[in-house]
Coordinates of C-alpha atoms in Angstrom, one line a residue:
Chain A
X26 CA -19.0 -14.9 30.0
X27 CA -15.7 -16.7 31.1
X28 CA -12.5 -15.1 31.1
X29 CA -10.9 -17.9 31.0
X30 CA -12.8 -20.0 28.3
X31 CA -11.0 -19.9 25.5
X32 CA -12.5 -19.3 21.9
X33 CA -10.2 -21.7 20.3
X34 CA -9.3 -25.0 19.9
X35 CA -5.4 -25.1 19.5
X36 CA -2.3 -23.2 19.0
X37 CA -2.2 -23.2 15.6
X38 CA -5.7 -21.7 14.8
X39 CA -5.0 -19.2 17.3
X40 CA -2.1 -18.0 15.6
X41 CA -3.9 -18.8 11.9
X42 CA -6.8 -16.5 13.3
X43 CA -3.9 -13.9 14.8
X44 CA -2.3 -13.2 11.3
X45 CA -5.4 -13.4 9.2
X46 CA -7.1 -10.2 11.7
X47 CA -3.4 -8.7 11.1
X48 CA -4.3 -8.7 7.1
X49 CA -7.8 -8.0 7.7
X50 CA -6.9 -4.9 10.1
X51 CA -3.9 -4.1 8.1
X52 CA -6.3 -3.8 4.6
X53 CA -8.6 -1.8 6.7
X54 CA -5.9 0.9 8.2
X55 CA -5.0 0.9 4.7
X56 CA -7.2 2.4 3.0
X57 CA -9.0 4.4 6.4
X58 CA -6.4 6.0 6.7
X59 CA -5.5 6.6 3.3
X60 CA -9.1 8.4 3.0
X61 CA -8.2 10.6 5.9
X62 CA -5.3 11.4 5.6
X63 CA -6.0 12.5 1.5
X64 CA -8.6 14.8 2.5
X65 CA -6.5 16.6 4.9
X66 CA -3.4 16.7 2.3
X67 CA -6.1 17.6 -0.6
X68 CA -8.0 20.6 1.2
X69 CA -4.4 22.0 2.8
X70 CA -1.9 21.5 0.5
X71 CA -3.4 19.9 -2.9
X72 CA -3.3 22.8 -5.2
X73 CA 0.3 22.9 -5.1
X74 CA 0.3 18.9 -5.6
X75 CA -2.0 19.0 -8.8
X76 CA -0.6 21.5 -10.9
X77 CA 3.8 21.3 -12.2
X78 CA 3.0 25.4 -12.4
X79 CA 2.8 25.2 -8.8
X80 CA 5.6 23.6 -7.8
X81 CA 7.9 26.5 -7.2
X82 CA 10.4 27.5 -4.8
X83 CA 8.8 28.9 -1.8
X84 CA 5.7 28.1 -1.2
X85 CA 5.3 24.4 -2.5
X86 CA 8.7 23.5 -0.4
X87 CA 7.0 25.0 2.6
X88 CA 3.7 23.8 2.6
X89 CA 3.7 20.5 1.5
X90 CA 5.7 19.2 4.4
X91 CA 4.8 20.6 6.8
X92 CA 1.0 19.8 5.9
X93 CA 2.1 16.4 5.2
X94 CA 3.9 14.8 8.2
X95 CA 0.8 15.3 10.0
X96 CA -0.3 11.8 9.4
X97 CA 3.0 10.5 9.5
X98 CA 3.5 11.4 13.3
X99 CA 0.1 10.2 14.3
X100 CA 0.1 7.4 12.7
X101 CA 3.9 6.6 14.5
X102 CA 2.8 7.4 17.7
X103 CA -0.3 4.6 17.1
X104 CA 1.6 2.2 15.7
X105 CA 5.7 2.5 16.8
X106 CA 4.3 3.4 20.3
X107 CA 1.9 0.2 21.0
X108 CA 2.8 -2.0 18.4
X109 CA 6.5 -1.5 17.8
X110 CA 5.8 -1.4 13.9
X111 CA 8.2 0.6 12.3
X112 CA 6.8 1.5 9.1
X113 CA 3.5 4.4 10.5
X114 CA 4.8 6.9 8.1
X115 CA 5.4 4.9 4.7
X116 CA 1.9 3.3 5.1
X117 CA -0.2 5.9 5.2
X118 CA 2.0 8.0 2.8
X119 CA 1.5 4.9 0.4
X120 CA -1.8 5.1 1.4
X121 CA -1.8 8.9 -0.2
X122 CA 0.1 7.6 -3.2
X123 CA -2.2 5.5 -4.0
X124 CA -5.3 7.7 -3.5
X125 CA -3.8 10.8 -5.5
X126 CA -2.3 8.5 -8.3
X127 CA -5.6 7.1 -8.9
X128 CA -7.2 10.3 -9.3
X129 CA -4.7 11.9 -11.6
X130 CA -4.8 9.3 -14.0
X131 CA -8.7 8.3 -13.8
X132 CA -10.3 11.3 -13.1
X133 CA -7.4 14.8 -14.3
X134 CA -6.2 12.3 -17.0
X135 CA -9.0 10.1 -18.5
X136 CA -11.8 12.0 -17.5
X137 CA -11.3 15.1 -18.0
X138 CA -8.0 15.6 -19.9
X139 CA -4.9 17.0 -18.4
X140 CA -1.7 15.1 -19.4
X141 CA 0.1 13.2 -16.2
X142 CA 3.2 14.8 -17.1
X143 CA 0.8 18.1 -16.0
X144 CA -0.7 16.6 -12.9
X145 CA 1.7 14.0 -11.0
X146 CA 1.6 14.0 -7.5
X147 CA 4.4 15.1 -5.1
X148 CA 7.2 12.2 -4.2
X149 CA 6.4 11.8 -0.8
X150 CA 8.0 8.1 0.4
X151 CA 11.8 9.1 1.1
X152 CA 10.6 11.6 3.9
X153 CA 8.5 9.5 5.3
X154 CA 11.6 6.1 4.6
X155 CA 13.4 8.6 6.6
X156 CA 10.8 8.9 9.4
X157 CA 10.7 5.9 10.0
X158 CA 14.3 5.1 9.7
X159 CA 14.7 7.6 12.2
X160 CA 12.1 6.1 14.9
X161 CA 13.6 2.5 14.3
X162 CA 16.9 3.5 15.1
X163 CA 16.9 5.9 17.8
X164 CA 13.8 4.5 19.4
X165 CA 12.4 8.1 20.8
X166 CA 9.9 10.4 19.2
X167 CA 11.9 13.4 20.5
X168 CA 15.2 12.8 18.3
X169 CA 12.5 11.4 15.1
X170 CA 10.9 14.6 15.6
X171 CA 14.0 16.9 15.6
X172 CA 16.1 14.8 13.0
X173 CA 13.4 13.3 11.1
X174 CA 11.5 16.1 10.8
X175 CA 14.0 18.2 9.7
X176 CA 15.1 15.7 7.4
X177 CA 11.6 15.7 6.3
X178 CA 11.6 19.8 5.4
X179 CA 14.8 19.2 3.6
X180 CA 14.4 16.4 1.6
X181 CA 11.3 17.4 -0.3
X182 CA 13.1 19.8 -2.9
X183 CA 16.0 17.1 -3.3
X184 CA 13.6 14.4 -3.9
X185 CA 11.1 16.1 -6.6
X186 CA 14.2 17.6 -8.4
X187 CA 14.5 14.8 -10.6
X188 CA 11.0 14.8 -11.9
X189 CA 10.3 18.5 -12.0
X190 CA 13.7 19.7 -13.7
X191 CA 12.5 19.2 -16.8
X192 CA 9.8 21.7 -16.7
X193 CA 11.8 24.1 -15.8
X194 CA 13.4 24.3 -19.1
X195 CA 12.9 28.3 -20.4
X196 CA 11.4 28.5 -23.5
X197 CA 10.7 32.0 -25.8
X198 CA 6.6 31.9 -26.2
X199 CA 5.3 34.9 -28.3
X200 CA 8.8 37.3 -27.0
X201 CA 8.0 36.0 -23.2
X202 CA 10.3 34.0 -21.2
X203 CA 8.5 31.1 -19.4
X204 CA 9.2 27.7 -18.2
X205 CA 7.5 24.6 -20.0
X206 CA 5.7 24.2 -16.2
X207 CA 4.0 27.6 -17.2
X208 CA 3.3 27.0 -20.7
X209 CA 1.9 23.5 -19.6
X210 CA -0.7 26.1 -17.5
X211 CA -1.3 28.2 -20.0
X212 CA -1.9 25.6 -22.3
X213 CA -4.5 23.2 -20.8
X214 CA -6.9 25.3 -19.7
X215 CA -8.1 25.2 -16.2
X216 CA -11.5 26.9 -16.1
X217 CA -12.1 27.6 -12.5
X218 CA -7.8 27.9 -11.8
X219 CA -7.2 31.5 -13.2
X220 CA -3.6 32.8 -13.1
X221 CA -3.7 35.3 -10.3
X222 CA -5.3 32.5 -7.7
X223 CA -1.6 31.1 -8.3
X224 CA 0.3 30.8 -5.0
X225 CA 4.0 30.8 -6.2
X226 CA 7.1 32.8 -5.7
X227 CA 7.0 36.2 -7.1
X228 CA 9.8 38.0 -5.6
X229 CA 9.9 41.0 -3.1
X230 CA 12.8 43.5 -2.3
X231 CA 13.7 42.1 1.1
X232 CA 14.7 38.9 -0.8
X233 CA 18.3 37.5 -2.2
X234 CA 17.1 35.6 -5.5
X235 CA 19.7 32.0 -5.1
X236 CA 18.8 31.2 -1.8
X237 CA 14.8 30.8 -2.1
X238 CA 14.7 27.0 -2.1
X239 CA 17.5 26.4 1.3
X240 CA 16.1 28.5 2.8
X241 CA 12.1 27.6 2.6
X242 CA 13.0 23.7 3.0
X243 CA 15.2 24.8 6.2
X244 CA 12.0 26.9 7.5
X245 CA 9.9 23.9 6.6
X246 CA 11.9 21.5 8.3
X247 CA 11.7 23.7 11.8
X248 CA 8.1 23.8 11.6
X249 CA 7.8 20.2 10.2
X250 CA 9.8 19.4 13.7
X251 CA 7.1 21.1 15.6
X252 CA 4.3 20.0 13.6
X253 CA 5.6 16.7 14.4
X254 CA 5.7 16.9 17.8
X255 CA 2.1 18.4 17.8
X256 CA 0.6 15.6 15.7
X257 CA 2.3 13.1 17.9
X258 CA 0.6 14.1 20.5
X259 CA -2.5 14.1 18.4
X260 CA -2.1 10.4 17.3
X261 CA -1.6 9.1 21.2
X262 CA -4.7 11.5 22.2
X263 CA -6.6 9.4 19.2
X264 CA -4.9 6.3 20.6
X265 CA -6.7 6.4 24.1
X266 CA -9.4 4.6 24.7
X267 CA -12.5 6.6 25.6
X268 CA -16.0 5.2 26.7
X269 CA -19.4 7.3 28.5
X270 CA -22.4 5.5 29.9
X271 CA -24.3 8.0 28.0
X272 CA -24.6 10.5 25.2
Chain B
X26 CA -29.7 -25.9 10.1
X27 CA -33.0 -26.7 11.4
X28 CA -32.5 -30.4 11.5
X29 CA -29.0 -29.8 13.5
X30 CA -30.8 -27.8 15.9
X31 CA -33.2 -30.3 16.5
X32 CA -30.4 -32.9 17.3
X33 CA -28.9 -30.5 19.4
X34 CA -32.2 -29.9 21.3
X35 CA -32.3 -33.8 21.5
X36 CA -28.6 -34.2 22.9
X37 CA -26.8 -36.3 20.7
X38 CA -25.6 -34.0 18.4
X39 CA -22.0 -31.7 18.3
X40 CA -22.2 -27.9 18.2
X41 CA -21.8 -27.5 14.5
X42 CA -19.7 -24.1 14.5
X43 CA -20.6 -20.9 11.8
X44 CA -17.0 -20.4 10.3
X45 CA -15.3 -17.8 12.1
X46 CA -14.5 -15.6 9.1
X47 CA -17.3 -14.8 6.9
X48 CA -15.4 -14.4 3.3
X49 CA -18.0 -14.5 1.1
X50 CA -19.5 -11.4 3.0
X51 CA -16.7 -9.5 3.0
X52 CA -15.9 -10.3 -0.7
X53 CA -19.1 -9.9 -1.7
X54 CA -19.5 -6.3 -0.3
X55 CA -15.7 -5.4 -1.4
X56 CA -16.6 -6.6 -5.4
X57 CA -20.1 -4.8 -5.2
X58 CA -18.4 -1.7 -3.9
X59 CA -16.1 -1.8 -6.8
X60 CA -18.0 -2.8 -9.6
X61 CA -20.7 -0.1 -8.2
X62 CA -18.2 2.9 -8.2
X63 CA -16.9 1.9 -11.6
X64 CA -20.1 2.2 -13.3
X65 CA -20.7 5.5 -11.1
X66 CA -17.5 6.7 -13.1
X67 CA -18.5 5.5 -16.5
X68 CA -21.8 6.6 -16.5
X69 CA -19.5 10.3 -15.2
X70 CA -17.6 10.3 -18.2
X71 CA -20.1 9.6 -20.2
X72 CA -23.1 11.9 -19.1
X73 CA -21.0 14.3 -18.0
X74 CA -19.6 15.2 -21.4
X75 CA -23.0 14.8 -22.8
X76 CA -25.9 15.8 -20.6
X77 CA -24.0 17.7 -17.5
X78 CA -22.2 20.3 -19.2
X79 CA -25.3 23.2 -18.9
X80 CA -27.7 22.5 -15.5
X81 CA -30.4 24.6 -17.4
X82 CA -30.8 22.2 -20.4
X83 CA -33.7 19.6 -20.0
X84 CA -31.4 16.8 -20.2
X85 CA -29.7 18.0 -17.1
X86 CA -32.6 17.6 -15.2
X87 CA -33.5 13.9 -16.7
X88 CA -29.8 12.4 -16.6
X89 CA -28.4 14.2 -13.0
X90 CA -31.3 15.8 -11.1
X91 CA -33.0 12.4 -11.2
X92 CA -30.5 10.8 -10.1
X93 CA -29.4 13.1 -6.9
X94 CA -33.3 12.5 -6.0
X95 CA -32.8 8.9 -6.7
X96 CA -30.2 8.2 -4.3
X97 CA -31.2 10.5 -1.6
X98 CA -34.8 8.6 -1.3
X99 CA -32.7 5.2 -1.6
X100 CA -29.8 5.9 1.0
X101 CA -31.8 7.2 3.2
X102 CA -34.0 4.0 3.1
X103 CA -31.2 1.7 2.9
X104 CA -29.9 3.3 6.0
X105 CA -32.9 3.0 8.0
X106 CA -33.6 -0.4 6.8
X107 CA -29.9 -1.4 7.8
X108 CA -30.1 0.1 11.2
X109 CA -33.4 -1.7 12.2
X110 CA -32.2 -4.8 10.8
X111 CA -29.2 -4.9 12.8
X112 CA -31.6 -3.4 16.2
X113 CA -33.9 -5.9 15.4
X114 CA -31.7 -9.2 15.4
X115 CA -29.5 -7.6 18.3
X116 CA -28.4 -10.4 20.6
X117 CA -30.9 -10.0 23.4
X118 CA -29.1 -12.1 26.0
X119 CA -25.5 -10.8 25.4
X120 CA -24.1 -11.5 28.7
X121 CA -24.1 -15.0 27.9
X122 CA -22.8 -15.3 24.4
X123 CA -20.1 -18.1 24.0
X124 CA -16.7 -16.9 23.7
X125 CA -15.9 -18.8 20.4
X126 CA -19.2 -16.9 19.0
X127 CA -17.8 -13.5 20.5
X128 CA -14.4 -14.0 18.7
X129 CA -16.6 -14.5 15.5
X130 CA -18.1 -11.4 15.7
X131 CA -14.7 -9.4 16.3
X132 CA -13.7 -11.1 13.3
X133 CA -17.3 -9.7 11.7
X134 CA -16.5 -6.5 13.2
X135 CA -12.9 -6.6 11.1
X136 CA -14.6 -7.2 8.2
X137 CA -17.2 -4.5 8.8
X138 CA -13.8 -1.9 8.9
X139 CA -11.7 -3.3 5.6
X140 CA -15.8 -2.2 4.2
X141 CA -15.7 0.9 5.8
X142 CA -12.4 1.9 4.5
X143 CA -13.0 0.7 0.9
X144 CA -16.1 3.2 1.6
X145 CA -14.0 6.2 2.5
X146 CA -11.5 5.3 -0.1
X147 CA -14.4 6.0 -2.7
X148 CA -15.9 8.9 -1.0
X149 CA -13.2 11.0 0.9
X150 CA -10.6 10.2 -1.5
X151 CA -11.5 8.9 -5.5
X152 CA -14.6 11.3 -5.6
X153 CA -13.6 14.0 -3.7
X154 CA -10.4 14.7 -5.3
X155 CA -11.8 14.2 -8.8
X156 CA -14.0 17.2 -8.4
X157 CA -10.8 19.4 -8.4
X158 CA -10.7 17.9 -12.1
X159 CA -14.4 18.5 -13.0
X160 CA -14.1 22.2 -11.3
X161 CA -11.5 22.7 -14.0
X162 CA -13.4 21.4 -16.7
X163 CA -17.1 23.3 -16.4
X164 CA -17.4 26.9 -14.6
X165 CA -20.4 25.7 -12.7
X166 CA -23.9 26.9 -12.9
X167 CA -25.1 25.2 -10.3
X168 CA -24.5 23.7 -6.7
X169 CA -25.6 20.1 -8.1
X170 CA -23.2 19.7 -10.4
X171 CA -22.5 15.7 -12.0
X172 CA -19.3 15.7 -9.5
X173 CA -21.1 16.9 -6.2
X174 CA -24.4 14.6 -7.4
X175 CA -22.0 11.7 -7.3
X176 CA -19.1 13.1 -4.5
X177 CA -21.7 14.4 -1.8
X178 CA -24.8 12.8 -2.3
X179 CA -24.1 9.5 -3.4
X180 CA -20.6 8.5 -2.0
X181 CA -20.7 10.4 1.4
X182 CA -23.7 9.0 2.5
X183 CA -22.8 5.6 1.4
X184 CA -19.5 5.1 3.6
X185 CA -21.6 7.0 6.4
X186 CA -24.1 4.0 6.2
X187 CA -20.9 1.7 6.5
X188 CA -19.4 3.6 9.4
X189 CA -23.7 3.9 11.0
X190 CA -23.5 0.2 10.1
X191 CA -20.1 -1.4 11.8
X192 CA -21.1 1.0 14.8
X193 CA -24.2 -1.0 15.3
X194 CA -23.2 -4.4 15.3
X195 CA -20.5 -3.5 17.1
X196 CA -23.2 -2.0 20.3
X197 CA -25.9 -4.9 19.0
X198 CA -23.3 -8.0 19.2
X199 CA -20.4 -7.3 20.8
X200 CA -20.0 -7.5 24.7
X201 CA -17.7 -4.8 25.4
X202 CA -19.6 -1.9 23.1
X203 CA -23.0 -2.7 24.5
X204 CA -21.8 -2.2 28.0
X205 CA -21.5 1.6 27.2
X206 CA -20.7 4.0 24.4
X207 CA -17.2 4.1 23.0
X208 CA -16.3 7.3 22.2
X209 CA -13.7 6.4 20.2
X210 CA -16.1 4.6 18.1
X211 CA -18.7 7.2 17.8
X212 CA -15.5 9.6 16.8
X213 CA -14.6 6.9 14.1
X214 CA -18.4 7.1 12.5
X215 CA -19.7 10.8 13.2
X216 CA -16.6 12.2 12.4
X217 CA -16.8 11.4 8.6
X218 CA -20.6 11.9 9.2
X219 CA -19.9 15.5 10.0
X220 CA -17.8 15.7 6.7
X221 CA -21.5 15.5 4.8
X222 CA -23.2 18.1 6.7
X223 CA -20.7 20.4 6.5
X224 CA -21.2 20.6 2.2
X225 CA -24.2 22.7 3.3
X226 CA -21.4 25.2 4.7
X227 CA -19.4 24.9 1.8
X228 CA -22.5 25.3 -0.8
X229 CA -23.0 28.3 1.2
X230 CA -19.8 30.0 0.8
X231 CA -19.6 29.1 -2.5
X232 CA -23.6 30.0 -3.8
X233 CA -22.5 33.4 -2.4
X234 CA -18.4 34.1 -2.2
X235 CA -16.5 32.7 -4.9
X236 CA -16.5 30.3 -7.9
X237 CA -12.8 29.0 -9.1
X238 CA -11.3 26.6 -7.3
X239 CA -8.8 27.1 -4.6
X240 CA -8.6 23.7 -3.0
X241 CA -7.1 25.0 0.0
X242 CA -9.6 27.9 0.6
X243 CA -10.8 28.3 4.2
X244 CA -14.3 27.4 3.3
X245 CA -12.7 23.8 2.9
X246 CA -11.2 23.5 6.2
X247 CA -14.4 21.8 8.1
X248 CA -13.7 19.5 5.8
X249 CA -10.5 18.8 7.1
X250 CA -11.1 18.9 10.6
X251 CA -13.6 16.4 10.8
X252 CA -11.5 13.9 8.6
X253 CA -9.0 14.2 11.6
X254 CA -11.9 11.8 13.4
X255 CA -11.2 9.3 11.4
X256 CA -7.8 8.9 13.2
X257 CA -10.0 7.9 16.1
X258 CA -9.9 4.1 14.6
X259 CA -6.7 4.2 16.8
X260 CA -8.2 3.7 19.9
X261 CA -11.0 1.6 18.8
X262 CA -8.8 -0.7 17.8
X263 CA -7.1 -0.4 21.0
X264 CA -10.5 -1.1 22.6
X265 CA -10.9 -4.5 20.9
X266 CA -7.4 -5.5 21.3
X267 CA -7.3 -7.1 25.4
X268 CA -10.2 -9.1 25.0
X269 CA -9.4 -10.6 21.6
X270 CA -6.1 -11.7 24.1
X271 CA -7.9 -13.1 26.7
X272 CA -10.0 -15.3 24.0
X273 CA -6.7 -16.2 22.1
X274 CA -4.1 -14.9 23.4
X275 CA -3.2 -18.2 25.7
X276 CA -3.1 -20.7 22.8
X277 CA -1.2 -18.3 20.7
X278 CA 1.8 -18.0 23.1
X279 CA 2.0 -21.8 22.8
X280 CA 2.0 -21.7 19.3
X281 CA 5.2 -22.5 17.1
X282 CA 4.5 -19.2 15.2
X283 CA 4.9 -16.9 19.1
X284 CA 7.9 -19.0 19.9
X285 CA 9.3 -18.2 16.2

């Protein structure tokens, strides 16, 4: 084996054969990395991202950041870090897009029956636009991790407003007061979902009632800082190149 | 190719090269993957509704339990069949393998991955997630329910066979992984791996704990921490990228699209 022999002919196939392993590798992190990262999301935070009856104040704008920018950091520290590519976090959160949008609508939708408008997935791409936004211009994980991630906590609440506001219409069912989020759950029954299981805001006396949702996206976004930093760490540990002589 | 081989043997012939990307393959496999899962997923909607409603019925045991049997004798042979194919053919003289032939086989090995991930995106993601739906749909009587027939024992073990299957012509073919054992590769296949034995833990917990469906339920977390593995396709990429430089990289830096 020569070092030095070289496996093409000219310039122009090397560089044919260069971008066509960039489409081949990028099709492949793709969806790789989509399937990863959608079981993590799915097994940590996914009851709160299938149901609009669980998309409430506290613990949805917690969890669902700070679960999600796992991938996000990893995935930057892979590809910002030894590729300069600025876009880590909107790929694999398109990767999840794309994964949970095809379930909803093949399997909760057409298989077994639950209207989208009961079972869209959480808008997830301006936090991650803003991730990467942050990388690309300040160049440091430290500062993408402190004002990205922040950024990240915050913006979840802002950026689902628009499609959740609807449901929280009240309504008068049978002399109750509900939203048309909890009707929806009352209304297509979930067999193996029962009401109590329900992780949601319920109020408690040490709390002021106006404040629930600035304050839970603030908390998220200090924890989505250090969950950031954490998974950053864990995407360059994945990054290294490991090899035994035996196992 | 037998009569090129013969005027190669006799010296008046060129080198006739394989085409270094092998589309059809990769095509191939990508439409069969595809097509397969679809049909999966109508024959689900179909025979779920009809026959997979009530495990005790007879039909249950004709439509579904026949099935999960099916695929286990047929994976399992596909997989061993695979892996002693790829064993078998295994370049016995790899020290010596032409670098234009070597570069072939990273592009092979590409191929093998963009599989691979249409694999996982059947398995970890389409099928996986749509159990949440079919858990709200049946209060299950059983552990093999049409969704776990199809989401464990059919699409788990099939990207595993992928994953077993990239890793081995990677160590049969390529120079760098046959010198020694990436563990960055072996994190990239038995991560995922570990996501199918660990339903026995989660059958467990749920035979004996708790039957609705809280998706983020501890029981599910093994789940999750072996799909972390997958991020381990990081560093083998990283492991393939310096000597796809050394057999490219000097042409491409003289090529109009570097200088661009």
């Amino acid at each position: 084996m020569n070092a030095f022999a070289s496996a093409v002919r000219t310039p122009e196939e090397a560089a044919k054969i260069s971008r066509t392993l960039d489409f081949l590798a990028l099709g492949a992190f793709f969806f790789i990395f989509l399937a990863s990262y959608h079981v993590h999301f799915m097994l940590l935070a996914g009851d709160w991202d299938f149901w609009i009856d669980w998309k409430d104040r506290r613990y949805w704008v917690t969890v669902m950041p700070i679960v999600s920018i796992c991938y996000p950091a990893a995935m930057q520290a892979f590809l910002w870090e030894k590729f300069r590519l600025p876009f880590g976090a909107t790929l694999v959160t398109l990767g999840l897009l794309f994964g949970t949008w095809a379930n909803r609508y093949f399997n909760f939708h057409l298989f077994t029956y639950f209207p989208v408008a009961f079972v869209f997935p959480t808008v997830l791409l301006p936090l991650a636009l803003i991730l990467d936004a942050t990388m690309q211009v300040f160049k440091s994980y430290a500062v993408t991790a402190i004002v990205g991630g922040m950024f990240y906590g915050l913006l979840l609440y802002p950026a689902n407003w628009p499609l959740i506001a609807q449901m929280h219409v009240p309504v008068e069912y049978n002399g109750n007061v509900m939203s048309l989020a909890d009707v929806m759950g009352f209304h297509y029954v979930r067999t193996g979902n029962p009401e109590y299981i329900r992780m949601v805001e319920k109020g408690t006396l040490r709390s002021f009632g106006k404040d629930v949702v600035p304050v839970s996206a603030f908390f998220s976004g200090f924890v989505c800082i250090v969950t950031y930093f954490t998974w950053y760490f864990v995407g360059r540990w994945f990054t290294r190149s490991y090899n035994t002589d035996a196992i | 190719m037998a009569a090129t081989s013969r005027a190669i043997a006799r010296g008046h012939a060129q080198v006739v090269d394989e085409p270094l990307f092998a589309w059809s393959g990769m095509w191939l496999a990508a439409a069969g993957f595809f097509v397969f899962y679809i049909g999966v997923r109508w024959y689900e909607g179909v025979y779920g509704w009809k026959y997979g409603l009530d495990s005790f019925a007879p039909e249950f045991e004709t439509y579904w339990m026949n099935l999960l049997y099916a695929e286990l004798v047929i994976e399992f042979g596909s997989l061993a069949a695979l892996l002693t194919y790829l064993w078998k053919t295994r370049d016995r003289d790899i020290d010596r393998v032409a670098p234009r032939e070597e570069l072939r086989r990273y592009c092979t090995l590409y191929m093998w991955w963009v599989i691979y991930g249409i694999g996982l995106f059947w398995g970890a993601s389409f099928f996986t997630e749509q159990d949440g739906a079919w858990h709200q749909t049946v209060i299950r009587d059983t552990d093999f329910t049409p969704s776990h027939i199809i989401e464990f024992y059919m699409s788990y073990p099939i990207y595993v066979m992928v994953g077993l299957g990239s890793f081995a012509y990677a160590k049969t073919r390529i120079p760098y992984f046959a010198k020694s054992w990436s563990v960055s590769y072996l994190m990239l296949t038995m991560g995922p791996f570990m996501i199918f034995p660990n339903v026995g833990l989660n059958e467990w917990g749920h035979t004996f704990w708790f039957m609705e469906e809280l998706f983020v339920a501890p029981l599910h977390w093994g789940f999750v921490f072996f799909a972390w593995f997958i991020l381990a396709m990081f560093g083998v990429f990283m492991q393939v990228q310096p000597r796809i430089r050394e057999l490219i990289g000097r042409e491409f830096q003289q090529s109009a699209d570097y200088a661009r």
